Amino acid sequence: MEGLLKVVSAINNILWGPPMMIILGGFGIISTIYLGFPQFKRLGMGFKNSFGKIFAREEGKEGSMSSFQSLATAIAAQVGTGNIGGVATAIVSGGPGAIFWMWLVAIIGMSTISVEALLAQEYRETRGGEFVGGPAYYISKGFKEKGHEGLGKFLGGFFAVTIILALGFIGNMVQSNSIAGVMESAFGIKPIFIGIILAIFAALIFVGGMKRIAKFTELVVPIMAAIYIIGSIAILVKFNHMIGPVLAAIFKGAFSSKAVLGGAAGVAVKTAIRYGIARGLFSNEAGMGSTPNSHAVADVEHPVIQGTVAMVGVFIDTIIVCTATALIVLSTGADQLGLQGPVVTQEAFRTAFGDGGAKFLAIALMFFAFTTIVGWYYFGEGNNKYLFNSKGAVRVYQGLVLVFIVLGSTLNVELVWELADMFNGVMVIPNVIGLFVLLKHAKMMYDDFDRQVQSGEALHYDYRYE
């Protein structure tokens, strides 16, 4: 295991080095300017379309999800161990400054994820009576339209394989690993038993298909996020005297290698950037190509509506939930105890509220990670359908995901996180290529939407492949 960890870490040092930062940041900046700063001009519209109808319990048409259900499924995937364990790991490894770069990734990523959602809507199709879509679909179809069918098929297929590996298998190992770690710490339950229980409950949801997944995420995600935020606010009230120094440490650490808040000197700025970007992407998934699989199936009048809704997911994930975790970890000094992963955040709750706080975090993480398991399973299923378009293949995929959930509960936490970073980095590459090539299509959809709004006509859009 030690040898494998060294190899994977070496790959990640290359994969998550300056080239990846330039690619992801570059596309985010280019799309932000090219699309007219949508994360600032259209985020309000996204919130209105996301939560303005939250109590209406709207249903999407047959084979689809409502806009809010698609967002809830996306947030289910986004808000998980990355928000609890990933943020803590970023701070421990990269110092407080990593949080600044996580914020920056989120702001830029809102534009990126809006493009992903728009393209996912544009190039979606129907398989087995249900909508499916995402990067594999928009890469293969979009490249075909541009006369590069062979390259599109290769990149689309490559993405489909890597997302199944990255999220359906390795990613869900991260989730079960994190749940098992905090449940063992809080309640003394052996990890293998946690893994088995998780697999059983996951199977009950998987077999219900899109509608059961949509109902589950729509119900659980808002409650889950609200309870965690309330718990974090309670800690910050107790440690309110530390909020100012913590915020100062975040900004100083982003541009300086000097020790802050008791941390060791010499944490390089590039290390803060590396962990901030890697954990930020792992958390909000902008540019990774995962959440478009959910936004593709939303039943909306125009793709731009779902593009703005997708930005809300990044805002909630990083600007709200990740920031809450960062502040409580740094305020309580939990990052200074030599711990790793989600147990760092658990220690912050323990510091504030004793064993009751540790148990609260264990239960909260269980829900965060379990909803991510459901979301990531669903993303992988859509790509399984792209590759095989067979019910039998979906059943095999379901069984393998359950096996990986059990296996993940027993593995070394550092190795699991490094494997997740590696596969996430690999799957980003074909997606970002597709985003650069098809960015003009996103601009055309924004222009079409604005024209309809300005003319006062009813919103509509002629989908190509429905």
Short mmCIF file of C-alpha atoms in Angstrom, two decimals:
data_model
loop_
_atom_site.label_atom_id
_atom_site.label_comp_id
_atom_site.label_asym_id
_atom_site.label_seq_id
_atom_site.Cartn_x
_atom_site.Cartn_y
_atom_site.Cartn_z
CA MET A 1 0.00 0.00 0.00
CA GLU A 2 2.83 2.40 0.83
CA GLY A 3 4.37 1.91 -2.61
CA LEU A 4 1.06 2.48 -4.35
CA LEU A 5 0.47 5.62 -2.31
CA LYS A 6 3.83 7.04 -3.42
CA VAL A 7 3.10 6.30 -7.08
CA VAL A 8 -0.37 7.85 -6.97
CA SER A 9 0.93 10.89 -5.07
CA ALA A 10 3.63 11.39 -7.69
CA ILE A 11 1.04 11.24 -10.48
CA ASN A 12 -1.12 13.78 -8.67
CA ASN A 13 1.80 16.17 -8.25
CA ILE A 14 2.01 16.23 -12.05
CA LEU A 15 -1.71 15.99 -12.78
CA TRP A 16 -2.67 18.74 -10.34
CA GLY A 17 0.31 20.91 -11.14
CA PRO A 18 0.33 24.23 -13.01
CA PRO A 19 -1.07 22.83 -16.30
CA MET A 20 -4.34 21.69 -14.68
CA MET A 21 -4.66 24.94 -12.75
CA ILE A 22 -4.15 26.90 -15.96
CA ILE A 23 -6.64 24.74 -17.89
CA LEU A 24 -9.42 24.92 -15.30
CA GLY A 25 -8.79 28.50 -14.29
CA GLY A 26 -8.29 29.54 -17.88
CA PHE A 27 -11.60 28.13 -19.05
CA GLY A 28 -13.41 29.62 -16.08
CA ILE A 29 -11.96 33.06 -16.77
CA ILE A 30 -12.52 32.86 -20.54
CA SER A 31 -16.11 31.66 -20.17
CA THR A 32 -16.77 34.31 -17.50
CA ILE A 33 -15.71 37.11 -19.85
CA TYR A 34 -17.19 35.56 -23.01
CA LEU A 35 -20.58 34.97 -21.41
CA GLY A 36 -20.71 38.38 -19.73
CA PHE A 37 -20.00 37.41 -16.10
CA PRO A 38 -23.02 35.13 -15.60
CA GLN A 39 -22.09 34.26 -12.00
CA PHE A 40 -22.64 37.92 -11.07
CA LYS A 41 -25.44 38.90 -13.47
CA ARG A 42 -27.56 35.72 -13.37
CA LEU A 43 -26.98 34.10 -9.97
CA GLY A 44 -30.06 35.84 -8.56
CA MET A 45 -32.15 34.31 -11.33
CA GLY A 46 -30.67 30.96 -10.42
CA PHE A 47 -31.77 31.30 -6.79
CA LYS A 48 -35.23 32.40 -7.90
CA ASN A 49 -35.62 29.38 -10.17
CA SER A 50 -34.12 27.04 -7.56
CA PHE A 51 -35.96 28.02 -4.40
CA GLY A 52 -38.87 30.09 -5.65
CA LYS A 53 -40.76 26.86 -6.29
CA ILE A 54 -39.27 24.70 -3.54
CA PHE A 55 -42.59 24.25 -1.74
CA ALA A 56 -44.55 23.68 -4.93
CA ARG A 57 -43.08 20.17 -5.18
CA GLU A 58 -43.20 20.36 -8.96
CA GLU A 59 -42.68 17.14 -10.87
CA GLY A 60 -40.79 16.93 -14.14
CA LYS A 61 -42.47 15.31 -17.07
CA GLU A 62 -42.13 11.54 -17.46
CA GLY A 63 -38.49 10.46 -17.69
CA SER A 64 -37.16 13.74 -16.29
CA MET A 65 -36.69 15.63 -13.02
CA SER A 66 -37.97 19.03 -12.01
CA SER A 67 -35.37 21.81 -11.97
CA PHE A 68 -35.14 21.68 -8.16
CA GLN A 69 -34.85 17.88 -8.13
CA SER A 70 -31.96 18.10 -10.60
CA LEU A 71 -30.29 20.72 -8.40
CA ALA A 72 -30.89 18.63 -5.27
CA THR A 73 -29.32 15.60 -6.97
CA ALA A 74 -26.36 17.74 -8.05
CA ILE A 75 -25.94 19.16 -4.54
CA ALA A 76 -26.28 15.67 -3.10
CA ALA A 77 -23.15 14.83 -5.08
CA GLN A 78 -21.38 18.12 -4.44
CA VAL A 79 -22.01 18.40 -0.70
CA GLY A 80 -20.26 15.39 0.79
CA THR A 81 -16.98 14.45 2.37
CA GLY A 82 -15.26 17.13 0.29
CA ASN A 83 -17.04 19.72 2.41
CA ILE A 84 -16.10 18.09 5.71
CA GLY A 85 -13.02 15.95 5.14
CA GLY A 86 -11.74 17.64 1.99
CA VAL A 87 -11.75 21.14 3.46
CA ALA A 88 -10.00 19.89 6.59
CA THR A 89 -7.40 18.07 4.49
CA ALA A 90 -6.81 21.20 2.41
CA ILE A 91 -6.15 23.22 5.59
CA VAL A 92 -3.90 20.58 7.18
CA SER A 93 -1.87 20.10 3.97
CA GLY A 94 -1.96 23.56 2.45
CA GLY A 95 -2.58 25.85 5.41
CA PRO A 96 -5.42 28.37 5.89
CA GLY A 97 -4.55 30.00 2.56
CA ALA A 98 -5.93 26.99 0.69
CA ILE A 99 -9.42 28.21 1.55
CA PHE A 100 -8.91 31.42 -0.42
CA TRP A 101 -8.06 29.41 -3.51
CA MET A 102 -11.05 27.19 -2.88
CA TRP A 103 -13.25 30.32 -2.91
CA LEU A 104 -11.63 31.53 -6.12
CA VAL A 105 -12.22 28.16 -7.78
CA ALA A 106 -15.88 28.40 -6.78
CA ILE A 107 -16.39 31.90 -8.19
CA ILE A 108 -14.75 31.03 -11.49
CA GLY A 109 -16.36 27.59 -11.45
CA MET A 110 -19.88 29.03 -11.43
CA SER A 111 -19.38 30.12 -15.03
CA THR A 112 -17.84 26.77 -15.94
CA ILE A 113 -20.68 24.75 -14.45
CA SER A 114 -23.29 26.91 -16.20
CA VAL A 115 -21.69 26.00 -19.54
CA GLU A 116 -21.72 22.31 -18.57
CA ALA A 117 -25.41 22.47 -17.70
CA LEU A 118 -26.34 24.32 -20.90
CA LEU A 119 -24.52 21.82 -23.10
CA ALA A 120 -25.95 18.89 -21.15
CA GLN A 121 -29.45 20.21 -21.81
CA GLU A 122 -28.72 20.88 -25.49
CA TYR A 123 -27.31 17.45 -26.33
CA ARG A 124 -29.36 15.20 -24.07
CA GLU A 125 -31.31 12.26 -25.43
CA THR A 126 -33.83 9.65 -24.33
CA ARG A 127 -32.83 6.08 -23.48
CA GLY A 128 -35.17 3.56 -21.92
CA GLY A 129 -37.89 6.20 -21.54
CA GLU A 130 -35.67 8.53 -19.47
CA PHE A 131 -33.54 11.55 -20.34
CA VAL A 132 -29.79 11.06 -20.14
CA GLY A 133 -27.03 13.53 -20.82
CA GLY A 134 -23.70 14.93 -19.74
CA PRO A 135 -20.18 15.34 -21.14
CA ALA A 136 -20.04 11.97 -22.90
CA TYR A 137 -23.14 12.98 -24.85
CA TYR A 138 -22.26 16.60 -25.61
CA ILE A 139 -18.68 15.76 -26.54
CA SER A 140 -19.60 12.97 -28.96
CA LYS A 141 -22.54 14.81 -30.56
CA GLY A 142 -20.96 18.26 -30.54
CA PHE A 143 -17.74 17.06 -32.14
CA LYS A 144 -19.74 15.13 -34.76
CA GLU A 145 -21.48 18.35 -35.76
CA LYS A 146 -18.08 19.95 -36.23
CA GLY A 147 -16.87 17.12 -38.47
CA HIS A 148 -14.74 15.33 -35.86
CA GLU A 149 -16.92 12.29 -35.20
CA GLY A 150 -14.02 9.90 -34.48
CA LEU A 151 -12.39 12.21 -31.95
CA GLY A 152 -15.77 12.90 -30.35
CA LYS A 153 -16.51 9.22 -29.91
CA PHE A 154 -13.08 8.60 -28.39
CA LEU A 155 -13.23 11.50 -25.95
CA GLY A 156 -16.86 10.78 -25.06
CA GLY A 157 -16.12 7.13 -24.41
CA PHE A 158 -12.96 7.97 -22.47
CA PHE A 159 -14.91 10.37 -20.26
CA ALA A 160 -17.68 7.82 -19.66
CA VAL A 161 -15.16 5.21 -18.52
CA THR A 162 -13.25 7.62 -16.28
CA ILE A 163 -16.35 9.05 -14.55
CA ILE A 164 -17.57 5.53 -13.77
CA LEU A 165 -14.16 4.76 -12.24
CA ALA A 166 -13.70 8.17 -10.59
CA LEU A 167 -17.12 8.58 -9.01
CA GLY A 168 -19.07 5.35 -9.20
CA PHE A 169 -16.20 3.24 -7.87
CA ILE A 170 -13.25 5.20 -6.37
CA GLY A 171 -15.29 8.24 -5.38
CA ASN A 172 -17.84 6.19 -3.51
CA MET A 173 -14.98 4.44 -1.70
CA VAL A 174 -14.02 7.92 -0.40
CA GLN A 175 -17.54 8.46 0.87
CA SER A 176 -17.86 5.13 2.67
CA ASN A 177 -14.31 5.46 4.00
CA SER A 178 -15.13 8.83 5.56
CA ILE A 179 -18.39 7.61 7.04
CA ALA A 180 -16.71 4.53 8.52
CA GLY A 181 -13.90 6.62 10.02
CA VAL A 182 -16.10 9.05 11.92
CA MET A 183 -18.65 6.41 12.95
CA GLU A 184 -15.87 4.27 14.42
CA SER A 185 -14.44 7.31 16.21
CA ALA A 186 -17.83 8.42 17.58
CA PHE A 187 -19.59 5.13 18.25
CA GLY A 188 -16.91 2.42 18.11
CA ILE A 189 -18.59 0.55 15.23
CA LYS A 190 -16.24 -1.54 13.08
CA PRO A 191 -15.78 -0.05 9.57
CA ILE A 192 -16.75 -3.23 7.71
CA PHE A 193 -20.19 -3.23 9.35
CA ILE A 194 -20.71 0.41 8.38
CA GLY A 195 -19.79 -0.45 4.79
CA ILE A 196 -22.30 -3.29 4.63
CA ILE A 197 -25.12 -1.17 6.09
CA LEU A 198 -24.38 1.64 3.63
CA ALA A 199 -24.45 -0.80 0.72
CA ILE A 200 -27.84 -2.18 1.77
CA PHE A 201 -29.49 1.24 2.02
CA ALA A 202 -27.86 2.38 -1.23
CA ALA A 203 -29.20 -0.68 -3.06
CA LEU A 204 -32.75 0.13 -1.95
CA ILE A 205 -32.48 3.55 -3.60
CA PHE A 206 -30.56 2.47 -6.70
CA VAL A 207 -33.17 -0.06 -7.77
CA GLY A 208 -35.89 2.62 -7.74
CA GLY A 209 -34.34 4.47 -10.67
CA MET A 210 -34.48 8.18 -11.45
CA LYS A 211 -37.75 8.92 -9.65
CA ARG A 212 -36.68 7.36 -6.35
CA ILE A 213 -33.32 9.11 -6.50
CA ALA A 214 -35.03 12.45 -7.23
CA LYS A 215 -37.50 12.01 -4.35
CA PHE A 216 -34.73 11.05 -1.95
CA THR A 217 -32.43 13.98 -2.77
CA GLU A 218 -35.30 16.49 -2.88
CA LEU A 219 -36.33 15.52 0.64
CA VAL A 220 -32.99 14.92 2.37
CA VAL A 221 -30.56 17.47 0.89
CA PRO A 222 -32.19 20.73 2.12
CA ILE A 223 -32.68 19.37 5.64
CA MET A 224 -29.17 17.93 5.75
CA ALA A 225 -27.49 21.18 4.69
CA ALA A 226 -29.59 23.34 7.03
CA ILE A 227 -28.80 21.23 10.12
CA TYR A 228 -25.06 21.30 9.42
CA ILE A 229 -25.05 25.08 8.91
CA ILE A 230 -26.94 25.59 12.18
CA GLY A 231 -24.39 23.41 14.02
CA SER A 232 -21.51 25.37 12.48
CA ILE A 233 -23.06 28.69 13.43
CA ALA A 234 -23.37 27.46 17.02
CA ILE A 235 -19.61 26.78 17.11
CA LEU A 236 -18.79 30.16 15.59
CA VAL A 237 -20.94 31.89 18.20
CA LYS A 238 -18.95 30.11 20.91
CA PHE A 239 -15.61 30.97 19.27
CA ASN A 240 -16.63 34.35 17.86
CA HIS A 241 -13.39 35.95 19.07
CA MET A 242 -11.48 33.80 16.55
CA ILE A 243 -13.45 34.74 13.42
CA GLY A 244 -11.37 37.88 12.69
CA PRO A 245 -7.97 36.17 13.11
CA VAL A 246 -9.15 33.19 11.05
CA LEU A 247 -10.24 35.35 8.11
CA ALA A 248 -6.94 37.24 8.30
CA ALA A 249 -5.03 33.95 8.30
CA ILE A 250 -6.89 32.75 5.21
CA PHE A 251 -5.95 35.83 3.18
CA LYS A 252 -2.38 36.01 4.50
CA GLY A 253 -1.83 32.28 3.93
CA ALA A 254 -3.00 32.54 0.32
CA PHE A 255 -0.02 34.74 -0.59
CA SER A 256 2.56 34.12 2.14
CA SER A 257 4.56 31.18 3.47
CA LYS A 258 4.78 32.63 6.97
CA ALA A 259 3.21 30.71 9.85
CA VAL A 260 -0.32 31.80 10.81
CA LEU A 261 -2.63 30.63 13.60
CA GLY A 262 0.04 28.41 15.10
CA GLY A 263 0.76 26.60 11.84
CA ALA A 264 4.21 25.56 10.74
CA ALA A 265 6.19 28.04 8.68
CA GLY A 266 7.20 27.14 5.18
CA VAL A 267 3.88 25.97 3.73
CA ALA A 268 4.52 27.13 0.18
CA VAL A 269 1.95 29.24 -1.59
CA LYS A 270 1.94 26.70 -4.43
CA THR A 271 0.98 24.02 -1.89
CA ALA A 272 -1.92 26.14 -0.69
CA ILE A 273 -2.99 26.62 -4.30
CA ARG A 274 -2.62 22.91 -5.12
CA TYR A 275 -4.76 21.72 -2.23
CA GLY A 276 -7.22 24.59 -2.47
CA ILE A 277 -7.91 23.93 -6.15
CA ALA A 278 -7.89 20.13 -5.87
CA ARG A 279 -10.21 20.02 -2.87
CA GLY A 280 -12.31 22.86 -4.27
CA LEU A 281 -12.89 20.96 -7.49
CA PHE A 282 -13.50 17.72 -5.62
CA SER A 283 -16.09 19.52 -3.54
CA ASN A 284 -18.02 21.69 -6.04
CA GLU A 285 -17.15 19.57 -9.12
CA ALA A 286 -17.21 22.54 -11.54
CA GLY A 287 -15.39 21.54 -14.70
CA MET A 288 -15.19 17.91 -13.65
CA GLY A 289 -18.18 16.92 -15.78
CA SER A 290 -20.19 15.19 -13.08
CA THR A 291 -23.17 17.41 -12.24
CA PRO A 292 -24.15 17.98 -15.91
CA ASN A 293 -25.44 14.41 -15.81
CA SER A 294 -28.07 15.63 -13.37
CA HIS A 295 -28.80 19.02 -14.93
CA ALA A 296 -29.31 17.37 -18.33
CA VAL A 297 -32.55 15.72 -17.20
CA ALA A 298 -34.21 18.84 -15.75
CA ASP A 299 -37.59 19.73 -17.24
CA VAL A 300 -37.24 23.48 -17.92
CA GLU A 301 -38.54 25.91 -20.53
CA HIS A 302 -35.03 26.89 -21.65
CA PRO A 303 -31.50 25.49 -20.99
CA VAL A 304 -30.31 28.84 -19.59
CA ILE A 305 -32.68 28.41 -16.66
CA GLN A 306 -30.87 25.24 -15.62
CA GLY A 307 -27.52 26.89 -16.33
CA THR A 308 -28.25 29.51 -13.69
CA VAL A 309 -29.61 26.87 -11.30
CA ALA A 310 -26.35 24.92 -11.66
CA MET A 311 -24.41 27.96 -10.41
CA VAL A 312 -26.45 27.89 -7.21
CA GLY A 313 -25.12 24.42 -6.48
CA VAL A 314 -21.51 25.68 -6.51
CA PHE A 315 -22.43 28.68 -4.34
CA ILE A 316 -24.11 26.51 -1.71
CA ASP A 317 -21.40 23.88 -1.78
CA THR A 318 -18.30 26.05 -1.50
CA ILE A 319 -19.22 29.59 -0.49
CA ILE A 320 -21.61 28.41 2.24
CA VAL A 321 -20.88 24.84 3.38
CA CYS A 322 -17.11 24.67 2.77
CA THR A 323 -16.63 28.09 4.34
CA ALA A 324 -18.56 26.97 7.42
CA THR A 325 -16.26 23.96 7.78
CA ALA A 326 -13.11 26.03 7.28
CA LEU A 327 -14.11 28.59 9.90
CA ILE A 328 -14.95 26.05 12.58
CA VAL A 329 -11.79 23.99 11.95
CA LEU A 330 -9.53 27.03 12.14
CA SER A 331 -11.43 28.70 15.00
CA THR A 332 -11.16 25.65 17.24
CA GLY A 333 -7.57 24.79 16.27
CA ALA A 334 -8.58 21.29 15.20
CA ASP A 335 -6.12 21.46 12.30
CA GLN A 336 -3.18 21.57 14.74
CA LEU A 337 -3.65 18.11 16.27
CA GLY A 338 -2.01 15.93 13.61
CA LEU A 339 -5.30 14.45 12.42
CA GLN A 340 -6.40 13.79 8.84
CA GLY A 341 -9.63 13.84 6.86
CA PRO A 342 -13.09 14.26 8.36
CA VAL A 343 -11.91 13.46 11.90
CA VAL A 344 -10.35 16.96 11.90
CA THR A 345 -13.79 18.51 11.53
CA GLN A 346 -15.15 16.02 14.01
CA GLU A 347 -12.56 17.19 16.51
CA ALA A 348 -13.74 20.78 15.97
CA PHE A 349 -17.25 19.75 17.01
CA ARG A 350 -15.82 17.75 19.92
CA THR A 351 -13.83 20.77 21.08
CA ALA A 352 -16.98 22.90 21.06
CA PHE A 353 -19.56 20.45 22.41
CA GLY A 354 -17.73 17.39 23.73
CA ASP A 355 -18.65 13.87 22.71
CA GLY A 356 -22.12 15.06 21.74
CA GLY A 357 -20.56 17.31 19.12
CA ALA A 358 -18.45 14.45 17.75
CA LYS A 359 -21.55 12.27 17.44
CA PHE A 360 -23.43 15.11 15.73
CA LEU A 361 -20.70 15.42 13.12
CA ALA A 362 -20.60 11.66 12.59
CA ILE A 363 -24.32 11.60 11.85
CA ALA A 364 -24.11 14.73 9.67
CA LEU A 365 -21.24 13.27 7.65
CA MET A 366 -23.13 10.03 7.23
CA PHE A 367 -25.97 11.90 5.52
CA PHE A 368 -23.61 14.12 3.50
CA ALA A 369 -21.61 11.19 2.23
CA PHE A 370 -24.56 8.91 1.67
CA THR A 371 -26.36 11.46 -0.48
CA THR A 372 -23.13 11.85 -2.45
CA ILE A 373 -23.02 8.09 -2.96
CA VAL A 374 -26.52 8.28 -4.43
CA GLY A 375 -25.65 11.26 -6.66
CA TRP A 376 -22.39 9.79 -7.92
CA TYR A 377 -24.02 6.45 -8.55
CA TYR A 378 -26.62 8.22 -10.71
CA PHE A 379 -23.93 10.08 -12.69
CA GLY A 380 -22.14 6.81 -13.36
CA GLU A 381 -25.37 5.13 -14.41
CA GLY A 382 -25.97 7.73 -17.12
CA ASN A 383 -22.52 7.05 -18.53
CA ASN A 384 -23.04 3.31 -18.26
CA LYS A 385 -26.09 3.80 -20.50
CA TYR A 386 -23.93 5.81 -22.90
CA LEU A 387 -21.46 2.95 -23.20
CA PHE A 388 -23.82 -0.04 -23.23
CA ASN A 389 -27.47 1.12 -23.31
CA SER A 390 -28.45 -2.12 -21.58
CA LYS A 391 -30.44 -2.85 -18.43
CA GLY A 392 -28.16 -5.79 -17.74
CA ALA A 393 -25.09 -3.53 -17.81
CA VAL A 394 -26.79 -1.19 -15.35
CA ARG A 395 -27.41 -4.10 -12.95
CA VAL A 396 -23.75 -5.12 -13.15
CA TYR A 397 -22.74 -1.53 -12.48
CA GLN A 398 -25.06 -1.37 -9.47
CA GLY A 399 -23.50 -4.51 -8.00
CA LEU A 400 -19.95 -3.24 -8.48
CA VAL A 401 -20.75 0.10 -6.84
CA LEU A 402 -22.08 -1.73 -3.78
CA VAL A 403 -18.89 -3.82 -3.60
CA PHE A 404 -16.71 -0.69 -3.74
CA ILE A 405 -18.79 0.94 -1.01
CA VAL A 406 -18.00 -1.97 1.30
CA LEU A 407 -14.32 -2.08 0.30
CA GLY A 408 -13.88 1.67 0.77
CA SER A 409 -14.95 1.47 4.40
CA THR A 410 -11.85 -0.58 5.25
CA LEU A 411 -9.03 1.19 3.36
CA ASN A 412 -6.34 3.70 4.32
CA VAL A 413 -7.82 7.22 4.18
CA GLU A 414 -4.79 8.91 2.60
CA LEU A 415 -4.58 6.40 -0.25
CA VAL A 416 -8.30 6.67 -0.98
CA TRP A 417 -8.14 10.47 -1.19
CA GLU A 418 -5.08 10.37 -3.47
CA LEU A 419 -6.78 7.85 -5.77
CA ALA A 420 -9.84 10.09 -5.91
CA ASP A 421 -7.70 13.11 -6.85
CA MET A 422 -5.99 11.11 -9.60
CA PHE A 423 -9.16 9.83 -11.27
CA ASN A 424 -10.88 13.21 -10.90
CA GLY A 425 -7.96 14.84 -12.67
CA VAL A 426 -8.06 12.33 -15.51
CA MET A 427 -11.79 12.80 -16.14
CA VAL A 428 -11.44 16.59 -16.23
CA ILE A 429 -9.27 16.47 -19.38
CA PRO A 430 -11.81 15.29 -22.01
CA ASN A 431 -14.54 17.40 -20.44
CA VAL A 432 -12.57 20.64 -20.56
CA ILE A 433 -11.57 19.92 -24.17
CA GLY A 434 -15.27 19.58 -24.98
CA LEU A 435 -16.13 22.78 -23.09
CA PHE A 436 -13.56 24.82 -25.03
CA VAL A 437 -14.75 23.46 -28.39
CA LEU A 438 -18.46 23.96 -27.63
CA LEU A 439 -18.33 27.24 -25.67
CA LYS A 440 -19.80 29.09 -28.64
CA HIS A 441 -22.94 26.92 -28.35
CA ALA A 442 -23.40 28.07 -24.75
CA LYS A 443 -23.12 31.71 -25.86
CA MET A 444 -25.75 31.11 -28.55
CA MET A 445 -28.15 29.72 -25.92
CA TYR A 446 -27.59 32.70 -23.62
CA ASP A 447 -28.22 35.05 -26.54
CA ASP A 448 -31.38 33.15 -27.51
CA PHE A 449 -32.66 33.35 -23.95
CA ASP A 450 -31.99 37.09 -23.67
CA ARG A 451 -33.69 37.72 -27.02
CA GLN A 452 -36.83 35.88 -25.86
CA VAL A 453 -36.91 37.75 -22.55
CA GLN A 454 -36.43 41.14 -24.23
CA SER A 455 -39.12 40.44 -26.84
CA GLY A 456 -41.57 39.30 -24.16
CA GLU A 457 -42.31 35.98 -25.85
CA ALA A 458 -42.92 32.78 -23.91
CA LEU A 459 -39.71 30.94 -23.12
CA HIS A 460 -39.12 27.92 -25.32
CA TYR A 461 -36.27 25.96 -26.84
CA ASP A 462 -36.06 23.46 -29.67
CA TYR A 463 -33.95 20.60 -28.34
CA ARG A 464 -31.97 18.71 -30.96
CA TYR A 465 -32.09 15.15 -29.71
CA GLU A 466 -35.22 14.73 -27.57
#
